[in-house]
Tab-separated table of C-alpha atoms in Angstrom:
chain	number	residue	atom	x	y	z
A	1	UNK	CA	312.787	159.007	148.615
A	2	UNK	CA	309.116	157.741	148.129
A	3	UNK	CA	307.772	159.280	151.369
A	4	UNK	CA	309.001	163.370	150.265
A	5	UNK	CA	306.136	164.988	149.000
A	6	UNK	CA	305.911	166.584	145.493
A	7	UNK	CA	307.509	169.778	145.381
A	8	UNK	CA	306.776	172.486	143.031
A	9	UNK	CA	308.902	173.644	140.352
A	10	UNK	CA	308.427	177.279	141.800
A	11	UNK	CA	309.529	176.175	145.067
A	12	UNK	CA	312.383	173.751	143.849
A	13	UNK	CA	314.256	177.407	141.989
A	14	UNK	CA	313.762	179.633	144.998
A	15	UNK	CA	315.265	176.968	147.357
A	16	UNK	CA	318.458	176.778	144.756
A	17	UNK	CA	318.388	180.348	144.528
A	18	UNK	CA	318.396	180.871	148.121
A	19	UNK	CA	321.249	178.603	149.082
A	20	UNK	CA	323.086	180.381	146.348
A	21	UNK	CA	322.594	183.911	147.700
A	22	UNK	CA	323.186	182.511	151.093
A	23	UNK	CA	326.599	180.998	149.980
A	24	UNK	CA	327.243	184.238	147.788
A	25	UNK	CA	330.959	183.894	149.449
A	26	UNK	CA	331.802	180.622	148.618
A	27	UNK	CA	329.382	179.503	145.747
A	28	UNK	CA	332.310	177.214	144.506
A	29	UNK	CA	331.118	175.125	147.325
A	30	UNK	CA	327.663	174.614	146.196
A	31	UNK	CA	329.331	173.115	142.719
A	32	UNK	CA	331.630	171.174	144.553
A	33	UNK	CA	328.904	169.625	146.715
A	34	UNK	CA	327.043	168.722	143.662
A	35	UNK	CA	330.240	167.238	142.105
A	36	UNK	CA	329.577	164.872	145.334
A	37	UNK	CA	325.781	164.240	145.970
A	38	UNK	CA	324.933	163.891	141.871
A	39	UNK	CA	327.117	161.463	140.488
A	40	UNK	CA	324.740	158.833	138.989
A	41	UNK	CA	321.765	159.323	136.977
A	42	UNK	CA	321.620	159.940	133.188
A	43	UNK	CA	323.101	163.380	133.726
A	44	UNK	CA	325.251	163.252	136.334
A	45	UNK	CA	326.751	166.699	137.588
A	46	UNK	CA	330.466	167.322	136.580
A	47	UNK	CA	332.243	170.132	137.944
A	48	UNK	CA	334.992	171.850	135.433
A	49	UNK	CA	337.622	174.747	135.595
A	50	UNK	CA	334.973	177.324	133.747
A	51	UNK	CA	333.540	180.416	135.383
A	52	UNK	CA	330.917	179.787	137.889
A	53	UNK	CA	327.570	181.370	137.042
A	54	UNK	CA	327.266	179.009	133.905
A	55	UNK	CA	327.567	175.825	135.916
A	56	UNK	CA	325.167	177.284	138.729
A	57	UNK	CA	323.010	177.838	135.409
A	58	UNK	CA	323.479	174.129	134.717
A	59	UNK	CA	322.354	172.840	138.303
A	60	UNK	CA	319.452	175.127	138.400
A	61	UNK	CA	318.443	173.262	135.525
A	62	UNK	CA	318.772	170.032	137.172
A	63	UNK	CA	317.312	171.118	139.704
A	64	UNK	CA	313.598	172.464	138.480
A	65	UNK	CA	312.741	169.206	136.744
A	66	UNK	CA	309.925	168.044	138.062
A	67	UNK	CA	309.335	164.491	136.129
A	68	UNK	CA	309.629	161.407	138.412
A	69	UNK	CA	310.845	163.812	141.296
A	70	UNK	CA	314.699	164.330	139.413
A	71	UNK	CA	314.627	168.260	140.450
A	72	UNK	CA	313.720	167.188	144.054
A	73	UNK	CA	315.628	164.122	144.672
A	74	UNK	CA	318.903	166.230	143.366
A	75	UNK	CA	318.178	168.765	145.690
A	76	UNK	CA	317.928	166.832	148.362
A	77	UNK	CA	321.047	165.052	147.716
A	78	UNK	CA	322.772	168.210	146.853
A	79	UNK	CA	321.352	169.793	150.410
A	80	UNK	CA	323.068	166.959	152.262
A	81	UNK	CA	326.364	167.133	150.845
A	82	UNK	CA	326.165	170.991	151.405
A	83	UNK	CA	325.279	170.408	155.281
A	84	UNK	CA	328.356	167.682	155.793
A	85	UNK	CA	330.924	170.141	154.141
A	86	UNK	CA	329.245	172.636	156.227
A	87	UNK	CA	329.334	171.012	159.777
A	88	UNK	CA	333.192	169.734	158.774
A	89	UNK	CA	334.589	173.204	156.959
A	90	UNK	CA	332.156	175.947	157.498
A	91	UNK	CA	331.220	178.240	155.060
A	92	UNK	CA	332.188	182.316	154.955
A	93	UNK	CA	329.177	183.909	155.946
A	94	UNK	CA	326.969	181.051	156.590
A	95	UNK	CA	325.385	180.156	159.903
A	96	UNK	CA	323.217	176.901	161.082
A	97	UNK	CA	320.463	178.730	161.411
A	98	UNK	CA	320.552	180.305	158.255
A	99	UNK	CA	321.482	177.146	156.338
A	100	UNK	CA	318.191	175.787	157.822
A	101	UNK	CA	315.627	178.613	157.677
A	102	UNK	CA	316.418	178.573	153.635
A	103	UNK	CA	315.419	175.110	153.900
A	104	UNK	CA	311.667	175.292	154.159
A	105	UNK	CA	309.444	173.729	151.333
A	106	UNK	CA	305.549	175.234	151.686
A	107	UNK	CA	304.151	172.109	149.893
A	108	UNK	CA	300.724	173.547	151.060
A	109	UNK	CA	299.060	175.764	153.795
A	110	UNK	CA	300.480	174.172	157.112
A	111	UNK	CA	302.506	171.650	155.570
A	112	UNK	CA	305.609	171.996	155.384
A	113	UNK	CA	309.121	169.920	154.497
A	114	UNK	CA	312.155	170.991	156.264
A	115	UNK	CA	315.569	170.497	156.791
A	116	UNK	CA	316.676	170.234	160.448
A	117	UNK	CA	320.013	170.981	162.292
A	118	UNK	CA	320.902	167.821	163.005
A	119	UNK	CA	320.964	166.490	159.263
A	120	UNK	CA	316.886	165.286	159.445
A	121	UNK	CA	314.776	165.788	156.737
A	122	UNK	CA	311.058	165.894	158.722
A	123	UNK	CA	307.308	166.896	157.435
A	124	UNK	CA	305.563	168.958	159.359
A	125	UNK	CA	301.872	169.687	160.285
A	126	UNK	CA	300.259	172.646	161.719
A	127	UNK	CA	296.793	171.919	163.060
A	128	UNK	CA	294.519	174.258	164.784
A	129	UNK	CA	293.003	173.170	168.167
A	130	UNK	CA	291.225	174.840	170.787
A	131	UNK	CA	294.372	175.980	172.369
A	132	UNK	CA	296.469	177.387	169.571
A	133	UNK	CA	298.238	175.937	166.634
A	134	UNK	CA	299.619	172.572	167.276
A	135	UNK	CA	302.457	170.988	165.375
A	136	UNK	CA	302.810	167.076	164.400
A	137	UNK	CA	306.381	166.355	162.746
A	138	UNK	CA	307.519	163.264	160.928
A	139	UNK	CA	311.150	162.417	160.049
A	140	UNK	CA	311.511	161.280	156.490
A	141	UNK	CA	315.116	160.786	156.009
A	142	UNK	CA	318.855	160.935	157.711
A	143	UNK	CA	321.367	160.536	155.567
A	144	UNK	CA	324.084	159.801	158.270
A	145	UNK	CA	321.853	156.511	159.467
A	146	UNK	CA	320.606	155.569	156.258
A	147	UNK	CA	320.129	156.356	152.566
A	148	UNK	CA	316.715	155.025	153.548
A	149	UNK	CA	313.466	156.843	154.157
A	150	UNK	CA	312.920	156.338	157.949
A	151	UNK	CA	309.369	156.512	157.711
A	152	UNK	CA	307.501	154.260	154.492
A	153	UNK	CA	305.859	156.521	152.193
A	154	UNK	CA	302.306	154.360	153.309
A	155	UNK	CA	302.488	155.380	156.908
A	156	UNK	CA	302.816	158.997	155.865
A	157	UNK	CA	300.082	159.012	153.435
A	158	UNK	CA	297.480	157.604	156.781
A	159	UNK	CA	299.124	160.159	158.698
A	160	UNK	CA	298.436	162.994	156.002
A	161	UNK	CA	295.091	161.815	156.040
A	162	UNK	CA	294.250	161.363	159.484
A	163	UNK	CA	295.431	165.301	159.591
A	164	UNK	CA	293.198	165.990	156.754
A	165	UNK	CA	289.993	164.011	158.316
A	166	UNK	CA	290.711	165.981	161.923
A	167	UNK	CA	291.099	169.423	159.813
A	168	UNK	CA	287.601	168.492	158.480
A	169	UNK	CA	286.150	167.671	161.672
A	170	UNK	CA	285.584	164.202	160.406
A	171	UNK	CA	287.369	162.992	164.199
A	172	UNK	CA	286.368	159.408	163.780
A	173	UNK	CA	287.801	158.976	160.492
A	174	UNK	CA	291.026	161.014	161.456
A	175	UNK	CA	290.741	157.951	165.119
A	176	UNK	CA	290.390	155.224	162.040
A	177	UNK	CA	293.258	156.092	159.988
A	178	UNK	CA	295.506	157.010	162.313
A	179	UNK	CA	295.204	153.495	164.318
A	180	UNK	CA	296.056	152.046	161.171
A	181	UNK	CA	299.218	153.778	160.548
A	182	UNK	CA	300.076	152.796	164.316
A	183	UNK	CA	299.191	149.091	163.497
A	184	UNK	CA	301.779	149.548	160.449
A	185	UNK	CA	304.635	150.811	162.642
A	186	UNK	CA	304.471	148.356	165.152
A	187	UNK	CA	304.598	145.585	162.995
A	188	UNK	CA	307.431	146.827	161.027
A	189	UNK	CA	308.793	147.326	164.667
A	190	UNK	CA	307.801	143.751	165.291
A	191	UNK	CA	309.031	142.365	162.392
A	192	UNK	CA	312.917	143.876	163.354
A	193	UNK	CA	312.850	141.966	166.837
A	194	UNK	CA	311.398	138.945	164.827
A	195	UNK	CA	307.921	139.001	165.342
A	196	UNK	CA	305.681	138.927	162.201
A	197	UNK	CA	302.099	137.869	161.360
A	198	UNK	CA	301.799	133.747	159.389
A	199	UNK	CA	298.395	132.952	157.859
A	200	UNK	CA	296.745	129.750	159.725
A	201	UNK	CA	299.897	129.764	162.502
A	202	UNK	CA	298.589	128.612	165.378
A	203	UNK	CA	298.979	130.909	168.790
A	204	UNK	CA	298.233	128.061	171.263
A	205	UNK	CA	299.854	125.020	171.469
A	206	UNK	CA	298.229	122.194	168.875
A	207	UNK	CA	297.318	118.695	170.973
A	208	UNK	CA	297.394	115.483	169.133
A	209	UNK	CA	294.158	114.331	168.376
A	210	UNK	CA	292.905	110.724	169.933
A	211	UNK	CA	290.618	107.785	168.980
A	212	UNK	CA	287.316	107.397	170.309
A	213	UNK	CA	284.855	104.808	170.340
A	214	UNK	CA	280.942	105.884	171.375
A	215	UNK	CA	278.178	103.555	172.159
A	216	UNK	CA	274.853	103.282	173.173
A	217	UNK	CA	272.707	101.139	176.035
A	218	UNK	CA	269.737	101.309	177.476
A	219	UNK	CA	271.142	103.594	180.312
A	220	UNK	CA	272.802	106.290	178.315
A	221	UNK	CA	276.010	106.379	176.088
A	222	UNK	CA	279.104	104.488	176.394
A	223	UNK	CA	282.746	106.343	175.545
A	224	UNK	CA	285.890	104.049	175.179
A	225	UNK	CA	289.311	105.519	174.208
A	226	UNK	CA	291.910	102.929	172.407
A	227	UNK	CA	294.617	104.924	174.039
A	228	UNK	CA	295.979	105.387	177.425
A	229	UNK	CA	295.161	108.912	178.672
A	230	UNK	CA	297.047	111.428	181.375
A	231	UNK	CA	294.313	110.378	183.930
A	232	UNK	CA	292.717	106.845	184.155
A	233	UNK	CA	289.117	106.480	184.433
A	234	UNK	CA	289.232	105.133	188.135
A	235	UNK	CA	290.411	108.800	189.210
A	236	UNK	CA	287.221	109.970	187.735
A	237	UNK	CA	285.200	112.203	190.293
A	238	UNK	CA	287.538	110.747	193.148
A	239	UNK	CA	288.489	113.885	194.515
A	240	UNK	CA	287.084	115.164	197.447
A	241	UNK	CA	285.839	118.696	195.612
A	242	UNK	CA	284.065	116.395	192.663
A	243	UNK	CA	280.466	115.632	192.448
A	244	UNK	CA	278.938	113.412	190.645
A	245	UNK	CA	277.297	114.303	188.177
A	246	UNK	CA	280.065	116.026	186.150
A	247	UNK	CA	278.303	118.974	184.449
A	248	UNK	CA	279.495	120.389	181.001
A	249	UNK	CA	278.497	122.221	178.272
A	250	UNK	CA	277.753	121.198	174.207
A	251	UNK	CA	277.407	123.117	170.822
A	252	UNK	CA	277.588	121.752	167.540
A	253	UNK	CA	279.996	123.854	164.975
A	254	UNK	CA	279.829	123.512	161.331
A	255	UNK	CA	283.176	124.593	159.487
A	256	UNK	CA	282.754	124.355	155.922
A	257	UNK	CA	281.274	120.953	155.062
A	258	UNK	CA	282.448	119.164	158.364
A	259	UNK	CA	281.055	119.273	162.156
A	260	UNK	CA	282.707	119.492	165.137
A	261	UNK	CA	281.399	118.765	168.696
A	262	UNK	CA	282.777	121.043	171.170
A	263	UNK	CA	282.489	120.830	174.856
A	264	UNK	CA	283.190	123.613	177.057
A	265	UNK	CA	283.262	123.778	180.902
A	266	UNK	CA	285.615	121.456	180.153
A	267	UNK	CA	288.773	121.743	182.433
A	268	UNK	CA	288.531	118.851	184.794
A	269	UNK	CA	287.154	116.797	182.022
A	270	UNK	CA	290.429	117.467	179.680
A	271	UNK	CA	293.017	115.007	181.133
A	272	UNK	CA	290.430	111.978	181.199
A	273	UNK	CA	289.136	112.651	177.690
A	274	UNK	CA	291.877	114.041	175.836
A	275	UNK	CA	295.947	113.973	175.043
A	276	UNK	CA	298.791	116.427	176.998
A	277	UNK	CA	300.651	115.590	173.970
A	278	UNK	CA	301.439	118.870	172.073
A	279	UNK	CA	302.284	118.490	168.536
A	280	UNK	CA	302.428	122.202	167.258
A	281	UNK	CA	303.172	124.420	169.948
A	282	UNK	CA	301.904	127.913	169.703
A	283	UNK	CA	303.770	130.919	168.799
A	284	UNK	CA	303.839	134.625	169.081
A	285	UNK	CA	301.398	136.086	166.048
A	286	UNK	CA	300.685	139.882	165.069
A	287	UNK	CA	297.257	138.996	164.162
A	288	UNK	CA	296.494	142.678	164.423
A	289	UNK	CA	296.737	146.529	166.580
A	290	UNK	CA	295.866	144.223	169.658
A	291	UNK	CA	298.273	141.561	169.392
A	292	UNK	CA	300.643	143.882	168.323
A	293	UNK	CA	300.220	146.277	171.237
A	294	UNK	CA	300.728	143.557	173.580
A	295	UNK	CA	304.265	141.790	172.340
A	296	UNK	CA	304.725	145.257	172.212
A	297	UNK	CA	304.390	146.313	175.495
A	298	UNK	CA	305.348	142.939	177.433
A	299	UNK	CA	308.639	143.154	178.856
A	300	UNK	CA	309.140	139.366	178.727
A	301	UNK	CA	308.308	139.637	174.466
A	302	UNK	CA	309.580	142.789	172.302
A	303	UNK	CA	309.366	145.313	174.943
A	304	UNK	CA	309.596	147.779	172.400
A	305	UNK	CA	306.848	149.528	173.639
A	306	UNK	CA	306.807	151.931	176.772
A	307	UNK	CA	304.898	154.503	178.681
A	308	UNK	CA	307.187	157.264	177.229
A	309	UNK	CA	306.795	156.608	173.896
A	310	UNK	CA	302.804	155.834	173.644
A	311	UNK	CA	300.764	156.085	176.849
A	312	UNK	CA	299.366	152.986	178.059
A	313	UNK	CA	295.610	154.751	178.377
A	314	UNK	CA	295.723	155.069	174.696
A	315	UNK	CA	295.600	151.441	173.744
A	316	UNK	CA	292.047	151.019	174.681
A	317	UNK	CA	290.911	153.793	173.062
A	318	UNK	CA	292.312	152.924	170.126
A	319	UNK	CA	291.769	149.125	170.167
A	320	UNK	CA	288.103	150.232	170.169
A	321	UNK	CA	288.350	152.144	166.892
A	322	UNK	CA	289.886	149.595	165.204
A	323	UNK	CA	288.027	146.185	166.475
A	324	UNK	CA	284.820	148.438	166.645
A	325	UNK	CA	284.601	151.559	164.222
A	326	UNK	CA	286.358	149.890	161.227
A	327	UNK	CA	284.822	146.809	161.623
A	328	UNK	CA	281.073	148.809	161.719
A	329	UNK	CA	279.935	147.642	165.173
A	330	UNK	CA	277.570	150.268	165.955
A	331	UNK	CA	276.811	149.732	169.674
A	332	UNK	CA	280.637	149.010	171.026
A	333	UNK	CA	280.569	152.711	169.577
A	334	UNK	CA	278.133	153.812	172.678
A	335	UNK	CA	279.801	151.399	174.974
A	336	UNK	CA	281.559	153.287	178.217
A	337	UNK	CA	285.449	152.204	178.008
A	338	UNK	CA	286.642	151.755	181.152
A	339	UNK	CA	289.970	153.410	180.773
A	340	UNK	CA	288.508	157.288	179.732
A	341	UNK	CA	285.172	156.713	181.673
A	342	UNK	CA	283.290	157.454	178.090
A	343	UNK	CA	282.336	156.188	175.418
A	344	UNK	CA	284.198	156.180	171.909
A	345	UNK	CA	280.951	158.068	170.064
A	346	UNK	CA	281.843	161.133	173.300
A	347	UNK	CA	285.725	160.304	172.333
A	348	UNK	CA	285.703	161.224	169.077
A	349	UNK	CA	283.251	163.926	169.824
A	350	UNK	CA	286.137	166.025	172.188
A	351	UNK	CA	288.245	168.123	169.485
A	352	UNK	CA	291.472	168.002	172.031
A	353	UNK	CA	291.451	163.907	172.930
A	354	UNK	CA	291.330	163.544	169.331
A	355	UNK	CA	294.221	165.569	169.251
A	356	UNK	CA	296.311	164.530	171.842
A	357	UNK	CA	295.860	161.005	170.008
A	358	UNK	CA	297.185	161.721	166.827
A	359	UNK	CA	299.865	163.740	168.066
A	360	UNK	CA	300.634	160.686	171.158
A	361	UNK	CA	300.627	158.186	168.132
A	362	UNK	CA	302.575	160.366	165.466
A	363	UNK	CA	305.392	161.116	167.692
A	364	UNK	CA	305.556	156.947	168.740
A	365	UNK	CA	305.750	156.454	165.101
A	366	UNK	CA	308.600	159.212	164.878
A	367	UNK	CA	310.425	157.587	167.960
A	368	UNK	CA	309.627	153.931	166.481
A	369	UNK	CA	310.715	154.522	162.923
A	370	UNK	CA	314.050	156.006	164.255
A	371	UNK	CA	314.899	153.409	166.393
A	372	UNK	CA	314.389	151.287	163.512
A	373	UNK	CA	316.636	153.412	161.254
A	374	UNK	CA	319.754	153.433	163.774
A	375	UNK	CA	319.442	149.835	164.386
A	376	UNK	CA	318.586	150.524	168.388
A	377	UNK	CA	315.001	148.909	168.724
């Protein structure tokens, strides 16, 4: 339960005390929940025959302890059990929407945890925005899919602060953090359809490397490989379309202590001067948001990725605040992108677009994460 926020003791007792008066009818079935959801742990909850107020006195206890999360974690264990006796038995008195609206944790002005209908546990934002008060939500956990959070307590902590930056105005900070916790949940997507990120794996295809013995005359330079290549030297310039000279480009490259030679304009040149012999062939990487958002997307790769869970007019945007903004390149900052028809600087200058992107990008996290959860992605 890493990704709950802390909950105050204050709020922790008026939750219990709440679900008590609600279940004023029935409180046995509070204890008997508990008898269910606490059974580990130092202390673990034991109903008995005795009168009921004492042992409500007991769980209230457990209940309002706030070191390492104990009164919180109980709570929401004890809340779950409550809501599966509930949907299977009923309760005298007790309604869904009741059972829910008692369920709201103020952790701090607009932002709230709650306890849905359908058995979800989600955080939720309230932002204010040119038109009205906006709402981002997050699931945090299900307990009928998984004892599990959905969401990792990282993600939420860049969404939290995304929503923190954009309540300060700080919009290309809140466009910063908030590709990052997008980067996150596609990889973790990724990674569940197989696709993760190697240090030093190559994503082309690896040649061999061949032998090659340079000379010099008085006319020039003489090259003679030891090994037979795809294309013999007599079907050099042959073709109809090829004119002698062949023209190509040369730039020297230092890597550490070596140097490497590399010629470019190189395509017709490649079969006379180099192997078709492939000794590492290339494979998919998640070198980063770009990569990702394309094995993503591709229908071929993951295709985990659609127009109805992120619009495809977002990646741009927020390709250029991650390759650009958080990698300090001023002037890509000023640079029109194509896709809006402005730059990122006039972006992240329009209170709604910023918007509309965290809230596009929070609910594909939402949609991602539980897809993950109930093993459908």
């Amino acid at each position: 339960m890493k990704s709950f926020p802390i909950i105050k003791r204050r709020v922790l007792e008026e939750t219990f005390d709440s679900l008590v008066d609600l279940y004023s009818s029935e409180r046995i079935k509070i204890l008997n929940a508990a008898s269910l959801a606490l059974t580990t742990g130092p202390s673990p909850f034991v109903i008995n025959a005795g009168p009921i107020d004492p042992q409500l006195a007991t769980l209230r206890h457990k209940v309002r302890l706030t070191g390492g999360n104990q009164g919180r974690d109980a709570l929401i264990l004890l809340v779950e059990a409550l809501h599966k006796d509930f949907i299977q038995h009923g309760a005298i008195g007790v309604n869904a929407n009741d059972f829910c609206e008692v369920l709201v944790f103020k952790i701090k002005e607009g932002f709230e945890l709650k306890y849905l209908s359908n058995g979800c546990w989600n955080l939720e934002w309230m932002l204010h925005t040119p038109q009205g008060d906006e709402y981002i939500s997050i699931p945090l956990r299900k307990s009928s899919i998984s004892q599990n959070d959905i969401v990792p307590h990282y993600l939420i902590q860049y969404v939290n602060q995304a929503i923190i930056a954009y309540e300060n105005e700080n919009y290309l900070t809140a466009l910063s953090l908030i590709s990052i916790a997008l980067e996150g949940t596609l990889r973790d997507a990724l990674a569940s359809k197989g696709y993760t990120y190697t240090y030093g794996l190559p994503t082309n295809d690896s040649y061999e490397i061949k032998s090659a013995e340079i000379s010099a005359s008085q006319n020039g330079y003489n090259i003679d490989f030891q090994d037979a290549m795809p294309r013999a030297n007599n079907d050099f310039l042959s073709e109809a379309n090829q004119n002698a000279p062949h023209m190509v480009r040369v730039k020297r490259i230092q890597k550490n202590t070596n140097w490497f030679l590399e010629i470019r304009d190189a395509e017709y040149l490649k079969d006379f001067w180099s192997s078709d012999v492939i000794n590492q062939q290339g494979q998919v990487n998640i070198t980063g948001l770009g990569a990702a958002l394309r094995v993503a997307r591709d229908v071929h790769g993951a295709n985990i990725l659609d127009a109805m869970i992120l619009a495809t007019d977002i990646d741009d945007v927020i390709q250029q605040v991650r390759n650009n903004l958080i990698h300090l390149s001023g002037d890509a900052i000023t640079n029109t992108i194509p896709a809006v028809g402005m730059s990122l600087e006039d972006f992240a200058s329009d209170q709604a677009r910023v918007f509309d992107t965290i809230s596009s990008i929070s609910d594909a996290i939402d949609k991602l994460y539980s897809k993950i959860a109930d093993g459908t992605i």
